[in-house]
mmCIF file of C-alpha atoms in Angstrom:
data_model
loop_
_atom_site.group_PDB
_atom_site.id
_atom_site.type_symbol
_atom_site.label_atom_id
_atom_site.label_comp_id
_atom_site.label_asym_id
_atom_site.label_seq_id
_atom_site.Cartn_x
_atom_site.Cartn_y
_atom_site.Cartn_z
ATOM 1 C CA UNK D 1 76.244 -11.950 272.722
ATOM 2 C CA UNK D 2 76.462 -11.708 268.972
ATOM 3 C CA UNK D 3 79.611 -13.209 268.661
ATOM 4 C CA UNK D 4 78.685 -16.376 270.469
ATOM 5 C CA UNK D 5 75.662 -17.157 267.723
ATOM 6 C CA UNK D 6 76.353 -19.525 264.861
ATOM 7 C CA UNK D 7 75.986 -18.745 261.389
ATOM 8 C CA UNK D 8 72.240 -19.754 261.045
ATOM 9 C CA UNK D 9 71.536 -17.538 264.497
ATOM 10 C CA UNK D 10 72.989 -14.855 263.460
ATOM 11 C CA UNK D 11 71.479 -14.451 260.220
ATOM 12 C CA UNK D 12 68.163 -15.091 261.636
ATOM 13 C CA UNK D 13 68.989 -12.165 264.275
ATOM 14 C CA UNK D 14 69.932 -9.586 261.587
ATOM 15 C CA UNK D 15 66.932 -10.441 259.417
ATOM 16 C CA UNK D 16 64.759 -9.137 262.781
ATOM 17 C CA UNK D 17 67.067 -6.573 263.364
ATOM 18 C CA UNK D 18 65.991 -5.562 259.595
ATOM 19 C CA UNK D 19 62.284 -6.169 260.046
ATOM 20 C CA UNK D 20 62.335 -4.379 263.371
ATOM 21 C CA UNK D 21 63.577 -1.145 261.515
ATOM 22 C CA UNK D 22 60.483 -0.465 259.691
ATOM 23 C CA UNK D 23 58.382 1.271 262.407
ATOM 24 C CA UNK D 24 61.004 3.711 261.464
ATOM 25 C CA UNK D 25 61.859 3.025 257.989
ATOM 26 C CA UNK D 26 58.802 1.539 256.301
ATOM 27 C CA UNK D 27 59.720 -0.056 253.271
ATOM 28 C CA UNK D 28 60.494 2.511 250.462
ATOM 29 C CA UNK D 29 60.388 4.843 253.100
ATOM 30 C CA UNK D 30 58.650 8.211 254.131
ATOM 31 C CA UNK D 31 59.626 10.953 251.895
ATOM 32 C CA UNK D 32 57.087 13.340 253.157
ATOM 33 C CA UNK D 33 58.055 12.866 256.888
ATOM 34 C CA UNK D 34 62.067 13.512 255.430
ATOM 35 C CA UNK D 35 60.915 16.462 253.486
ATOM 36 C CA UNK D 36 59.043 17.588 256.096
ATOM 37 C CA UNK D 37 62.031 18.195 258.070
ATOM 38 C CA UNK D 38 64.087 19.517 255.784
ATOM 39 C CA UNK D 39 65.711 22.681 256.841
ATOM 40 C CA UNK D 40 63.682 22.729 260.116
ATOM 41 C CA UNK D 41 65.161 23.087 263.690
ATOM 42 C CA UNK D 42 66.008 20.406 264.962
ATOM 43 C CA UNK D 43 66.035 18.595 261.786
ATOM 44 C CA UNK D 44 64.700 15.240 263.264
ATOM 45 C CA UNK D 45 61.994 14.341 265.150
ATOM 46 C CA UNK D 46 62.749 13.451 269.246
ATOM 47 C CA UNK D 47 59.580 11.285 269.641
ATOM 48 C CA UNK D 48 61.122 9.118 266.639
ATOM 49 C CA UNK D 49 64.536 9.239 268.705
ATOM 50 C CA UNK D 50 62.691 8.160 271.776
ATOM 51 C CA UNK D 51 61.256 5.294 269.821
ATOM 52 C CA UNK D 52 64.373 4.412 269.041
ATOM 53 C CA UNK D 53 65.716 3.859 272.493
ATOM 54 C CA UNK D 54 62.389 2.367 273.550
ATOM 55 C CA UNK D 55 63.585 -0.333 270.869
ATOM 56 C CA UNK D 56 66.695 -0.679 272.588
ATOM 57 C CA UNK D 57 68.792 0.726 269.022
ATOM 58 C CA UNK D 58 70.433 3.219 270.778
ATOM 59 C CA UNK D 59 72.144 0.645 273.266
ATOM 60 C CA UNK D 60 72.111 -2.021 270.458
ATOM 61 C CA UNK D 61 75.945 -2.617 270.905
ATOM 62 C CA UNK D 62 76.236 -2.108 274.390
ATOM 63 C CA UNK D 63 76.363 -5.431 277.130
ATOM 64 C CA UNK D 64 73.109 -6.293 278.651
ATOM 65 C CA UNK D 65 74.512 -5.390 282.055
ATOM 66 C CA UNK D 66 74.870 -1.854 280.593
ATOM 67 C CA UNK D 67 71.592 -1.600 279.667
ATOM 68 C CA UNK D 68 72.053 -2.139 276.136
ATOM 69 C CA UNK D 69 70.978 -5.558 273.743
ATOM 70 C CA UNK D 70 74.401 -7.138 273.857
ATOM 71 C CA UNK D 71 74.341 -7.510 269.713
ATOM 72 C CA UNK D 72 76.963 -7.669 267.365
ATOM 73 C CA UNK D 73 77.802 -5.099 264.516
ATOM 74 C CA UNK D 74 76.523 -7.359 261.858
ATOM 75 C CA UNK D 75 73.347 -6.384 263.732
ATOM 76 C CA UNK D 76 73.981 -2.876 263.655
ATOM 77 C CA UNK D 77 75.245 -2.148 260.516
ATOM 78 C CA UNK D 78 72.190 -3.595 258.979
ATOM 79 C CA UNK D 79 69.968 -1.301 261.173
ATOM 80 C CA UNK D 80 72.001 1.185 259.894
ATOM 81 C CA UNK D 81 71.572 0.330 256.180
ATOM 82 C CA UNK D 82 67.839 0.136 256.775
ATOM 83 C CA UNK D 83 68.107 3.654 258.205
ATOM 84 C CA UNK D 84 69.877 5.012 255.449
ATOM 85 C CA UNK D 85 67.209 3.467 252.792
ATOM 86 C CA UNK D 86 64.721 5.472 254.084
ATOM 87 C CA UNK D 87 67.067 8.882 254.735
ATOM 88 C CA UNK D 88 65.435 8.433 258.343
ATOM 89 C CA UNK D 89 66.748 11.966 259.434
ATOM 90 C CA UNK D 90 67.474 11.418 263.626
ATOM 91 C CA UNK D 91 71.246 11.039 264.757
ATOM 92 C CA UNK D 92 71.046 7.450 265.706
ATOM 93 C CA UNK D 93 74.830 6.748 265.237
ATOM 94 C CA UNK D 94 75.972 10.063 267.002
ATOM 95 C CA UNK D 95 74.006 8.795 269.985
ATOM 96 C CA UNK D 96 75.166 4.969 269.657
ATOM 97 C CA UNK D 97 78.974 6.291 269.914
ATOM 98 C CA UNK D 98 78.140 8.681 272.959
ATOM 99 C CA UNK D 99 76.451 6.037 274.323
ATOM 100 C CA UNK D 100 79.464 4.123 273.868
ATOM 101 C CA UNK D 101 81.461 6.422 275.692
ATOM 102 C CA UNK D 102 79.558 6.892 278.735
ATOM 103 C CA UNK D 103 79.000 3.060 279.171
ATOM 104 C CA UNK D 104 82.680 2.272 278.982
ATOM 105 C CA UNK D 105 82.750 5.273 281.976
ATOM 106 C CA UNK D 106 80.287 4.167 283.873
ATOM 107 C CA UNK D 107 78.777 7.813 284.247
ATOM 108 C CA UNK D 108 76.901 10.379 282.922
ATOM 109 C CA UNK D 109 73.780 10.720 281.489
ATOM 110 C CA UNK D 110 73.755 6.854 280.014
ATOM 111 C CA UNK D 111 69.643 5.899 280.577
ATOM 112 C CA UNK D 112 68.842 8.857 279.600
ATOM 113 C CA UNK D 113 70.823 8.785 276.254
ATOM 114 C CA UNK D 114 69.612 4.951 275.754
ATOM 115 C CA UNK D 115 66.122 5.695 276.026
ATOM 116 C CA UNK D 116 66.340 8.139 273.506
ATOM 117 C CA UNK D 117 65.321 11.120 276.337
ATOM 118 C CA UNK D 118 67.801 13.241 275.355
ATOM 119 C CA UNK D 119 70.411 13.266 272.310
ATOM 120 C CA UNK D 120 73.824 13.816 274.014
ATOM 121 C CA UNK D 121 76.245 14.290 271.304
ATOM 122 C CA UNK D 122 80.459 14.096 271.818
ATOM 123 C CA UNK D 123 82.263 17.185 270.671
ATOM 124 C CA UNK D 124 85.826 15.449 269.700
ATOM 125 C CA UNK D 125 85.991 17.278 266.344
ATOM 126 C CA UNK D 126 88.633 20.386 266.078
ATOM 127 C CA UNK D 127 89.468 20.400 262.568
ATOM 128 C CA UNK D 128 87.986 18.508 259.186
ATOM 129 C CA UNK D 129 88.596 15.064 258.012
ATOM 130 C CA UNK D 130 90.401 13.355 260.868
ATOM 131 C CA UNK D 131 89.792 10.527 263.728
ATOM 132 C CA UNK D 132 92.355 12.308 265.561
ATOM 133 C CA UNK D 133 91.141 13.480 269.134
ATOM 134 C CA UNK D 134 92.956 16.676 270.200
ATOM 135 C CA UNK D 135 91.087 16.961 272.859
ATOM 136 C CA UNK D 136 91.837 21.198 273.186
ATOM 137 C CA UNK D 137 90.252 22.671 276.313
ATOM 138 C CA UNK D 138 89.604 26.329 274.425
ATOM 139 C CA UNK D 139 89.112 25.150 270.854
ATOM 140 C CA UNK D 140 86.161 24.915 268.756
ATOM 141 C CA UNK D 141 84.186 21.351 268.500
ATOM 142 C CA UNK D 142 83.140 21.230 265.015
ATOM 143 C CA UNK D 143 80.764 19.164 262.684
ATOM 144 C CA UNK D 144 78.158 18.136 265.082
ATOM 145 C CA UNK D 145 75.223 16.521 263.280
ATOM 146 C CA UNK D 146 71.789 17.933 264.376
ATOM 147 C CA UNK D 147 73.121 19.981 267.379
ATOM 148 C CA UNK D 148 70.461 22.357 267.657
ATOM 149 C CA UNK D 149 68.696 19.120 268.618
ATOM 150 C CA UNK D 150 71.047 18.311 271.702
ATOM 151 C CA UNK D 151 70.721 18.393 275.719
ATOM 152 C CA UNK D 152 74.018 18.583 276.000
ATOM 153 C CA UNK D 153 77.593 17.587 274.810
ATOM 154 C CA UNK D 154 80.255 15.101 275.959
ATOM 155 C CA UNK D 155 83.765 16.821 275.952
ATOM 156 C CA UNK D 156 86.928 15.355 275.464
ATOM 157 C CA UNK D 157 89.672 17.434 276.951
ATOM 158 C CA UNK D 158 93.297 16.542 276.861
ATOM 159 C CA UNK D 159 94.673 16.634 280.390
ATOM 160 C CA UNK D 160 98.448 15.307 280.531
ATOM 161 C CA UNK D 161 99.054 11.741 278.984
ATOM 162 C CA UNK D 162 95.022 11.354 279.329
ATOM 163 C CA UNK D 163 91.906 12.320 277.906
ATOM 164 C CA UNK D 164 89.423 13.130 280.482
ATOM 165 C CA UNK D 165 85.792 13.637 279.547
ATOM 166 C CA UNK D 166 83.301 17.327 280.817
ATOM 167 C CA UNK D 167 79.437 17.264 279.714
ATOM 168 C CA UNK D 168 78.623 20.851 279.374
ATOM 169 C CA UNK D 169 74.798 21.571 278.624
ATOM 170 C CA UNK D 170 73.579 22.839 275.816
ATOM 171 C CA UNK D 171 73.030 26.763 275.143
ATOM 172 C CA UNK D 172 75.362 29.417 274.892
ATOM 173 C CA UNK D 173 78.526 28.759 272.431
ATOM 174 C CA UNK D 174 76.648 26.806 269.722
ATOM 175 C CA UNK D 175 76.272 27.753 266.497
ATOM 176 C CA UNK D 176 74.975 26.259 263.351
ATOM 177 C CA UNK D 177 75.382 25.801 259.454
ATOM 178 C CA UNK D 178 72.946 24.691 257.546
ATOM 179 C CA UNK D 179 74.101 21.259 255.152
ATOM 180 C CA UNK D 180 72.754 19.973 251.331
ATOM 181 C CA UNK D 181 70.362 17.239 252.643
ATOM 182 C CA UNK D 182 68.369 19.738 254.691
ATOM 183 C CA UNK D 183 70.019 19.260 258.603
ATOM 184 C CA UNK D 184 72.551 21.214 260.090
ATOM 185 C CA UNK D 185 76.392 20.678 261.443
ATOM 186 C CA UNK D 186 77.104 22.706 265.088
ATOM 187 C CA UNK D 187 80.304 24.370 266.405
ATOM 188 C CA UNK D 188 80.338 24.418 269.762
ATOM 189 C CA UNK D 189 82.675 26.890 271.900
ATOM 190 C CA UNK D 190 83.845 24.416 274.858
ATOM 191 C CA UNK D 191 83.370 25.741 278.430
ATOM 192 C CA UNK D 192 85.002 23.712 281.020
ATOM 193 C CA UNK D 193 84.676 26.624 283.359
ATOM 194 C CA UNK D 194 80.340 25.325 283.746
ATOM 195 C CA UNK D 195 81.328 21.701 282.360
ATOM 196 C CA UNK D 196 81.407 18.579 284.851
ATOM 197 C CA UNK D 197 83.863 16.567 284.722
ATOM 198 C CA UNK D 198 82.209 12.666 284.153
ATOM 199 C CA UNK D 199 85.754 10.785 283.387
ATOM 200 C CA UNK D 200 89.083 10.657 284.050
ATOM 201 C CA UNK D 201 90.320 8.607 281.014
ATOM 202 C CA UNK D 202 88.286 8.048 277.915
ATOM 203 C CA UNK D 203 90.859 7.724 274.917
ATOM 204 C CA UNK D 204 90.837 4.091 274.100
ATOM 205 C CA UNK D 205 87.317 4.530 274.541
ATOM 206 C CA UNK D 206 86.557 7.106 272.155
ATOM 207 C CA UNK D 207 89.120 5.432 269.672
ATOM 208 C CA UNK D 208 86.963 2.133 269.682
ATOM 209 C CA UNK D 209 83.454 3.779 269.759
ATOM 210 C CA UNK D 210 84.547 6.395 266.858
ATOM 211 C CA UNK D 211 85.663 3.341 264.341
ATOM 212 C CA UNK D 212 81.916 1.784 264.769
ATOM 213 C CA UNK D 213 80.406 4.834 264.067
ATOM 214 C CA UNK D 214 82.728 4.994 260.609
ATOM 215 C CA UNK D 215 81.575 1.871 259.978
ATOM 216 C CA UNK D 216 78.508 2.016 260.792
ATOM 217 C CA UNK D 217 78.038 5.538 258.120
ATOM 218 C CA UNK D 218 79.531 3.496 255.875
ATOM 219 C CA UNK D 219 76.186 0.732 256.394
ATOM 220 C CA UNK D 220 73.764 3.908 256.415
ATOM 221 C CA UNK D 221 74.774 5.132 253.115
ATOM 222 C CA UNK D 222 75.415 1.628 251.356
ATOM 223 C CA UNK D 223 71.315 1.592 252.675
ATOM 224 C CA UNK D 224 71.191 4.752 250.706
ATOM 225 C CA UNK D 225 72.601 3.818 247.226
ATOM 226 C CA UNK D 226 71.313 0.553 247.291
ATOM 227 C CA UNK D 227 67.620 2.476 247.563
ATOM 228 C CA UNK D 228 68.145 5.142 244.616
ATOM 229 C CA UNK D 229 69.846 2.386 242.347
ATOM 230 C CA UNK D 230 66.416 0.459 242.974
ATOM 231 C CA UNK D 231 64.458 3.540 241.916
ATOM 232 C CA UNK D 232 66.881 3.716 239.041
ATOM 233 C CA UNK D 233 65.726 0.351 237.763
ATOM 234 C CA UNK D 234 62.166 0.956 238.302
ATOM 235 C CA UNK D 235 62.595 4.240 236.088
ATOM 236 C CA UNK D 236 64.822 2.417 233.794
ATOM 237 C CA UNK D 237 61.831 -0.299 233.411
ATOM 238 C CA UNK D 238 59.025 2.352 232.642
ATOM 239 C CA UNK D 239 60.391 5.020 231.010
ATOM 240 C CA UNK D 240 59.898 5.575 227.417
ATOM 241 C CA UNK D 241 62.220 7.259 224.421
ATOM 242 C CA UNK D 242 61.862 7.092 220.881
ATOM 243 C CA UNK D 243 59.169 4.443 221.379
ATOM 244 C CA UNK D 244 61.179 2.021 223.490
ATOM 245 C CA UNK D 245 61.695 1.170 226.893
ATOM 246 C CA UNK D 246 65.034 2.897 227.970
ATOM 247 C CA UNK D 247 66.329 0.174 229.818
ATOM 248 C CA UNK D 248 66.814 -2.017 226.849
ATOM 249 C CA UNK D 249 69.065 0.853 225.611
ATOM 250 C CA UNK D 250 72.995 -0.723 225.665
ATOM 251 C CA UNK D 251 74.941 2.065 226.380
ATOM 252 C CA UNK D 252 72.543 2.908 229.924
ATOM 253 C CA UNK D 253 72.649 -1.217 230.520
ATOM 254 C CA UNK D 254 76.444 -0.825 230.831
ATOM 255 C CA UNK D 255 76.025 2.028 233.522
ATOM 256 C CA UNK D 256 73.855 0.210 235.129
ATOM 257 C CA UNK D 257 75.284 -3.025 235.379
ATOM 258 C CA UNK D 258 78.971 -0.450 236.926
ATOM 259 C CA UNK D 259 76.671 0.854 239.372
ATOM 260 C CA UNK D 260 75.618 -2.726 240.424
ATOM 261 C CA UNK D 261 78.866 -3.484 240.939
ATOM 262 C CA UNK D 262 79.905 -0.680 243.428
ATOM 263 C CA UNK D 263 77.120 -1.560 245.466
ATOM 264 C CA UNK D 264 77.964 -5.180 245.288
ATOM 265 C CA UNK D 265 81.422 -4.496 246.165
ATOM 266 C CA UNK D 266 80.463 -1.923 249.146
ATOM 267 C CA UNK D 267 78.849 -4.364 250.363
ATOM 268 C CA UNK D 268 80.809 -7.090 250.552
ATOM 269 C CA UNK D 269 83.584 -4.635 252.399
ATOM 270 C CA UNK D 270 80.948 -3.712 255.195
ATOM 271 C CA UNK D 271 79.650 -7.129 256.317
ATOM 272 C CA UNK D 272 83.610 -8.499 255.810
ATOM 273 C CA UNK D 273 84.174 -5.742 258.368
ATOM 274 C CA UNK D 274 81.098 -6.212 260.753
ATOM 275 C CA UNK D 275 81.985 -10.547 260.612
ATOM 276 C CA UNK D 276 85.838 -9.566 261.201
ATOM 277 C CA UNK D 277 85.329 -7.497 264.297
ATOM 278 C CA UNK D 278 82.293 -9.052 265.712
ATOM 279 C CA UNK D 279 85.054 -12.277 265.447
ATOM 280 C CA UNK D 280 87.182 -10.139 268.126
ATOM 281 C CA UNK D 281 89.962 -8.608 265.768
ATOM 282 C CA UNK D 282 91.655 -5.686 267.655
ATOM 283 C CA UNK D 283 94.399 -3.099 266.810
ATOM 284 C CA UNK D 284 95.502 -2.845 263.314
ATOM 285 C CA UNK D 285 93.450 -5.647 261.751
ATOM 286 C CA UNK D 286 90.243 -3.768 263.518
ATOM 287 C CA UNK D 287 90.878 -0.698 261.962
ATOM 288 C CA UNK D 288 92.237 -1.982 258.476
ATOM 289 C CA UNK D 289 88.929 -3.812 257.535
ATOM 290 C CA UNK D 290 86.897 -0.624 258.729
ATOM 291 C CA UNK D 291 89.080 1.960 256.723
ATOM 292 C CA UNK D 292 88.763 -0.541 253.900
ATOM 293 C CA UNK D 293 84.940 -0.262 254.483
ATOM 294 C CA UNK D 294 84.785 3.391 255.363
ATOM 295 C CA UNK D 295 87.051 3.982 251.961
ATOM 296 C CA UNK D 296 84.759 2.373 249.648
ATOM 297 C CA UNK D 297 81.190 3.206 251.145
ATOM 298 C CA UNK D 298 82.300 7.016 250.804
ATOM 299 C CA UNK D 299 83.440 7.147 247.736
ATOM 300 C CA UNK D 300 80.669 4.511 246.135
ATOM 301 C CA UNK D 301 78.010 6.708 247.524
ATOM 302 C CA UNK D 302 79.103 9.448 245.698
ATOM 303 C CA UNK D 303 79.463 7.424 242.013
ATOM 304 C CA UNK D 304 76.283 5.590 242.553
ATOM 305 C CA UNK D 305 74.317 8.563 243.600
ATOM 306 C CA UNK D 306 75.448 10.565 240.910
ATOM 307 C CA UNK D 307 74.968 8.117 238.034
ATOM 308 C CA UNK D 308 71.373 7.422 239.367
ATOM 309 C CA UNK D 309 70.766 11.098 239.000
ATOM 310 C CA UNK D 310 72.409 10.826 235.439
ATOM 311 C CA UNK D 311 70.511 7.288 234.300
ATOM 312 C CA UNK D 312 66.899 9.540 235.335
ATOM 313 C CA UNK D 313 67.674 12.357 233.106
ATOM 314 C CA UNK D 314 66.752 15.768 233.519
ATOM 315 C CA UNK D 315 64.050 14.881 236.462
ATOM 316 C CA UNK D 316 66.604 13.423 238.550
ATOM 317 C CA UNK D 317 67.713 17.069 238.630
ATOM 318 C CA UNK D 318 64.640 18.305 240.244
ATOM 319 C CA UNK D 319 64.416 18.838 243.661
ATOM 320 C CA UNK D 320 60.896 17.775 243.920
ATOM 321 C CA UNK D 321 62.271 13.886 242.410
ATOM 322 C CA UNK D 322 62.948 11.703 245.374
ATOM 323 C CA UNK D 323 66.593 10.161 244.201
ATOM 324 C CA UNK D 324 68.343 13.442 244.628
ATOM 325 C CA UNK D 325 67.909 13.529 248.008
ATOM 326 C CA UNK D 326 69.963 10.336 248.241
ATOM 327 C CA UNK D 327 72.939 12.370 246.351
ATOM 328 C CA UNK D 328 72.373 15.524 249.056
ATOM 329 C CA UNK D 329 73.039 13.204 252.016
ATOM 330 C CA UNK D 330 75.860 11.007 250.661
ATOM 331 C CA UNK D 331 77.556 14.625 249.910
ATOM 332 C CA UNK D 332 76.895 15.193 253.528
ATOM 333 C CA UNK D 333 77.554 11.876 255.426
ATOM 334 C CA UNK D 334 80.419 10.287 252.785
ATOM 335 C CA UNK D 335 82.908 12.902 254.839
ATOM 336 C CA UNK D 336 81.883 11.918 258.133
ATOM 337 C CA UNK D 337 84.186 9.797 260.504
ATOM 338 C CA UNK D 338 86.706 10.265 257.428
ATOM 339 C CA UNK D 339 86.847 10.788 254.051
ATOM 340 C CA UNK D 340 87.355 7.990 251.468
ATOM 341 C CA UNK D 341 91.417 9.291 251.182
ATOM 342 C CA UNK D 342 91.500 9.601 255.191
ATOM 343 C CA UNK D 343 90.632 5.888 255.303
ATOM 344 C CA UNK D 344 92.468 4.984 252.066
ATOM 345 C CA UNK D 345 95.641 6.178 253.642
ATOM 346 C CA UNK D 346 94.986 4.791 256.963
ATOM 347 C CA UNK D 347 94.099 1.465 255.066
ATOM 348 C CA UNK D 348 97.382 1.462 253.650
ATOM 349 C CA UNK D 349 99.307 2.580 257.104
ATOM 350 C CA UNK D 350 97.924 -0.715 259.060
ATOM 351 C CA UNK D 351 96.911 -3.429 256.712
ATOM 352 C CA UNK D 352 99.501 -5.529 256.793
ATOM 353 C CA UNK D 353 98.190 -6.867 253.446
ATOM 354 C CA UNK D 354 100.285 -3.618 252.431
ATOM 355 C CA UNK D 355 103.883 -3.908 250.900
ATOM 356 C CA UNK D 356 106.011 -1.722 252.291
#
């Protein structure tokens, strides 16, 4: 549906889609409710999830006769953005892409993924820093955000030419690792042998929901630098040294005015990317302008965050200051759905902007 709106529509349907987001994400977010859950099990909250399908977020990208809104990913990347300004903890985007997957199926557990019942998560990970599906019957799914949180899993399994998809519930087999921002990544041992088998064929699938969810990580941590550079400024504009205002000190003006820059730049990338495929580009052009996107959001989360600790000084070092929790989850989302040189090197295998 997003695609069919004109310029004016559209941007009146992402400012809602923004304004909607904060009976999750108030404005300058909730910082107790994040702390909170630190380095609790699950690590999110599932009434908060189950708001979020009640809102229809979870199917935001899905067609109406799905059971989903039938919006664009202009739309969704700037739900995810708000997200990511307020660290809002739940695995929105891992449930998005499995809700992809089971609505491009036409089975499995799809209402009660959309309404946010129960966080399904796909287990299509065997080794780090790829987009590359496997799809091993025996080996280990890896990097599964919030899995202790899960109902079940969604399991790609290779099966000739094909990738057919099991849901095996959750229990047995999982394990968990603790990460910097104060969730957890699972590894899940697959078992096919109490798995049912939903799909026959879920590869192209899987390829198409897996590039939204890179782009859409790239959205939810341009959210996240954009909110600690604000706090930056504010910090900049109060605090005092030697009798002055440090922000009219050159030298932190000029690191400043960098950091503006990457953000600017980041996010430029992501809404060229959202416009270009919400536009209808497929193959190569599709997943140039994401890499491109995916590239620059990783690796601008990580400068941004880490001069924003710098421009605060010694508190920004605390753990009790909010801005470093925007450097522990860039170190922990910047990696997922690639790495800034997976995408870089991707970008430079199918852009055909590229010179051989």
């Amino acid at each position: 549906m997003s695609a069919a709106l004109s310029g004016e529509d559209r941007a009146e349907s992402i400012r809602m889609i923004r304004d909607s987001a904060a009976a999750v994400a108030p404005p300058g977010g909730d910082m107790k409710r994040v702390r909170d859950l630190r380095f609790q099990t699950p690590g999110f909250d599932p009434a908060v999830l189950r708001q979020m399908g009640e809102m229809g977020w979870i199917g935001l990208r899905l067609p109406e006769a799905a059971g989903g809104a039938g919006l664009g990913l202009g739309e969704a990347c700037a739900l995810a953005e708000e997200l990511g300004a307020a660290l809002v903890p739940e695995p929105l985007i891992p449930a998005m892409l499995t809700g992809s997957l089971l609505a491009a199926v036409g089975a499995g557990p799809l209402d009660r993924v959309l309404s946010g019942e129960a966080l399904v998560l796909t287990a299509w990970q065997e080794r780090p820093d790829t987009l590359d599906v496997p799809g091993s019957p025996d080996a280990p799914r890896r990097f599964l955000p919030m899995a202790a949180g899960a109902a079940s899993f969604l399991l790609p399994v290779r099966e000739g030419g094909r990738i057919a998809l099991y849901e095996q519930q959750a229990g047995a087999g999982l394990t968990t690792e603790q990460t910097q921002d104060g969730g957890h990544l699972g590894t899940l041992e697959p078992s096919l042998a109490t798995a049912t088998r939903i799909a026959d064929d879920i590869g192209e699938a899987l390829s198409l929901a897996l590039d939204e969810a890179a782009l859409l990580t790239s959205a939810y941590l341009l959210g996240g630098m954009d909110r600690a550079f604000a706090m930056t400024l504010d910090y900049l504009k109060t605090r005092q040294q030697f009798g002055r205002i440090i922000g009219t000190f050159q030298a932190l003006q000029h690191k400043a005015a960098d950091v503006r820059m990457q953000i600017a730049l980041t996010r430029a990338s992501i809404e060229a990317a959202a416009a270009t495929l919400d536009d209808g580009a497929t193959g190569d052009a599709r997943r140039a302008v994401i890499s491109r996107a995916k590239a620059r959001a990783a690796a601008s989360s990580m400068l941004v965050t880490r001069e924003c600790i710098q421009l605060h000084g010694g508190i920004g070092y605390t753990d009790q200051y909010d801005v470093g929790l925007y450097l522990r989850k860039a170190m922990v989302m910047a990696n997922l759905y690639g790495s800034a040189a997976l995408h870089r090197r991707r970008f430079m295998a199918v852009s055909p902007e590229v010179e051989e």
